């Protein structure tokens, strides 16, 4: 591909603001796409971008989740799931050093070599990629930014003496469990983050840590890729990991990626080891100075695949790269699955022709989330391909329902639930291929619901096992705002009266939230805990569509009858902020997530209101017409003609006709958008005005069908105009009525006879008419 547009490689250590800068740059363009290395990170960036521009303009695409609105401008994706055929102005790939990863590297290399934005492309990653980026993308400008905070070695320390806000990193699940158990006994408890956790469980565990309910986090290297945590110290409990093929030492650059989670933004951080483990000589100094050997070779696989036959496809997948700095990926899961299925005579008989081979390749690319026996995964792929290549060309609903039902069980221990979550991810991935299943949306909803139930159960098991039940250590836990006590609801009609009742913990006590969870998890009958209901409500709310929320003319945001928040003054009329209502029963992490969702709703509110001005057809209008559209946007659909004199003067007759075709009227005194004068739009305009203008300066809501209102003392005339009722004399006249009256006056009609049109008395009409004509 010819690199016609500018390419920038932003390379450097962690916490230099690379991803932040890329997001801001993307939003400065009309359209963009960013590819991220993890499903969890993609969701985090999606939340951030949608908070800035609204969910109606942002698509989220991962292997297991697709949230694509009708006309998205921005795409947030995992690197593997990027719709590479889609053209966007700006394109970015994060953590580009993963091009050297044994399993996934070829995908990142392909993006590095072939993916480009129309106007600008960014690659973000470690400085170790500098030589290969310069070689493979010679037109790229390489820039580097300093780390925002200092990262210093603290040496080795005992687990019992770790400072608060520490993350302990291990590289096997048993070791993570062992360390978390020790921290529970010694320090009151720990949150646990594993790569196998679902986003919902990971968020719940991180919320325990972020809100201060526990001061320690035990994790695998799953925390090493961009997840923002309030970690001050990272302690390595191991320096070796199983990478899918063998147990090996982590190299210094990998250790630095994880250690860099300590200290975020301007806060300094430290790293070290859990005694008696120590870092090899020179590694600590290399991490502090961010100096590591460069990456020598990247993984590669041909993107020119031959689908004429299975053998031709396998041959093209095994084609060798020409550049010496590229190495053929030789053990990719999908290629291995294809090679194994190629040995099946039935599969070979079905896979004849480009379409059938292409379908087989799609099936082979279903990830093996379970990571159990490869033969079991291949057997599942064979069954799926057999059904998809059969007469129905879709998966049998009964067969799929039976397989999914086996997973829908929230009993069992932590490892059992993790295995079930991995299994349901496979079916979520499959259900996101709409051609493979009938009623794909229903299947997606069902598999997501199962994953949510399993995730909630897993979070409960993790808290039950790794957070201290009581005693002196537990008193060090800090309660999140609004913590509530557990009740003694464990008693039931069949319970023995002489059983010891659990102690009642008063509301506000540091143990309150943990005690509530303990009461619910303890053996014996238990009433559902309010905490559980709140957690589910928050998750449903955060994932809810725009239509679930409503806003009144005062700017109050509701979920059904429940008040959630209030639109508040933001940087501009079109960018309102949100203040949460009284939600003190939620923890700090939950409140933050609800606030993010409501800010995104506020952005979508503006986007929905101004949709008539933001269609692709309107954006393609000539320059003068676009200038008028801009003026109308700033006024929520109304503008004074005198403020757009220059654009109106340049407007050709055909431009005026094009505007009129989209409901945009260019009058003598007022420019307005006819659809935005309707009742629903009027109420949304009032809500935005309530946020922007000072109290008392916002007009009352006009009665249904009202053509004018008497101007109230103290109300800002700009507020009247912003709801489509510009002020003329003593009346605020609806924009279309103002133009209609003006035309009648220009034709010689007496003002008194037009009083009915103006919605005022014959005595008041001349003053309104004089203002219109003036």
PDB file of C-alpha atoms in Angstrom, residues 47 213 478:
ATOM      1  CA  UNK A  47     -16.777   4.259  27.500  1.00  0.00           C
ATOM      2  CA  UNK A 213     -12.591  -1.535  50.180  1.00  0.00           C
ATOM      3  CA  UNK A 478     -12.025   1.454  54.051  1.00  0.00           C
TER       4      UNK A 478
END
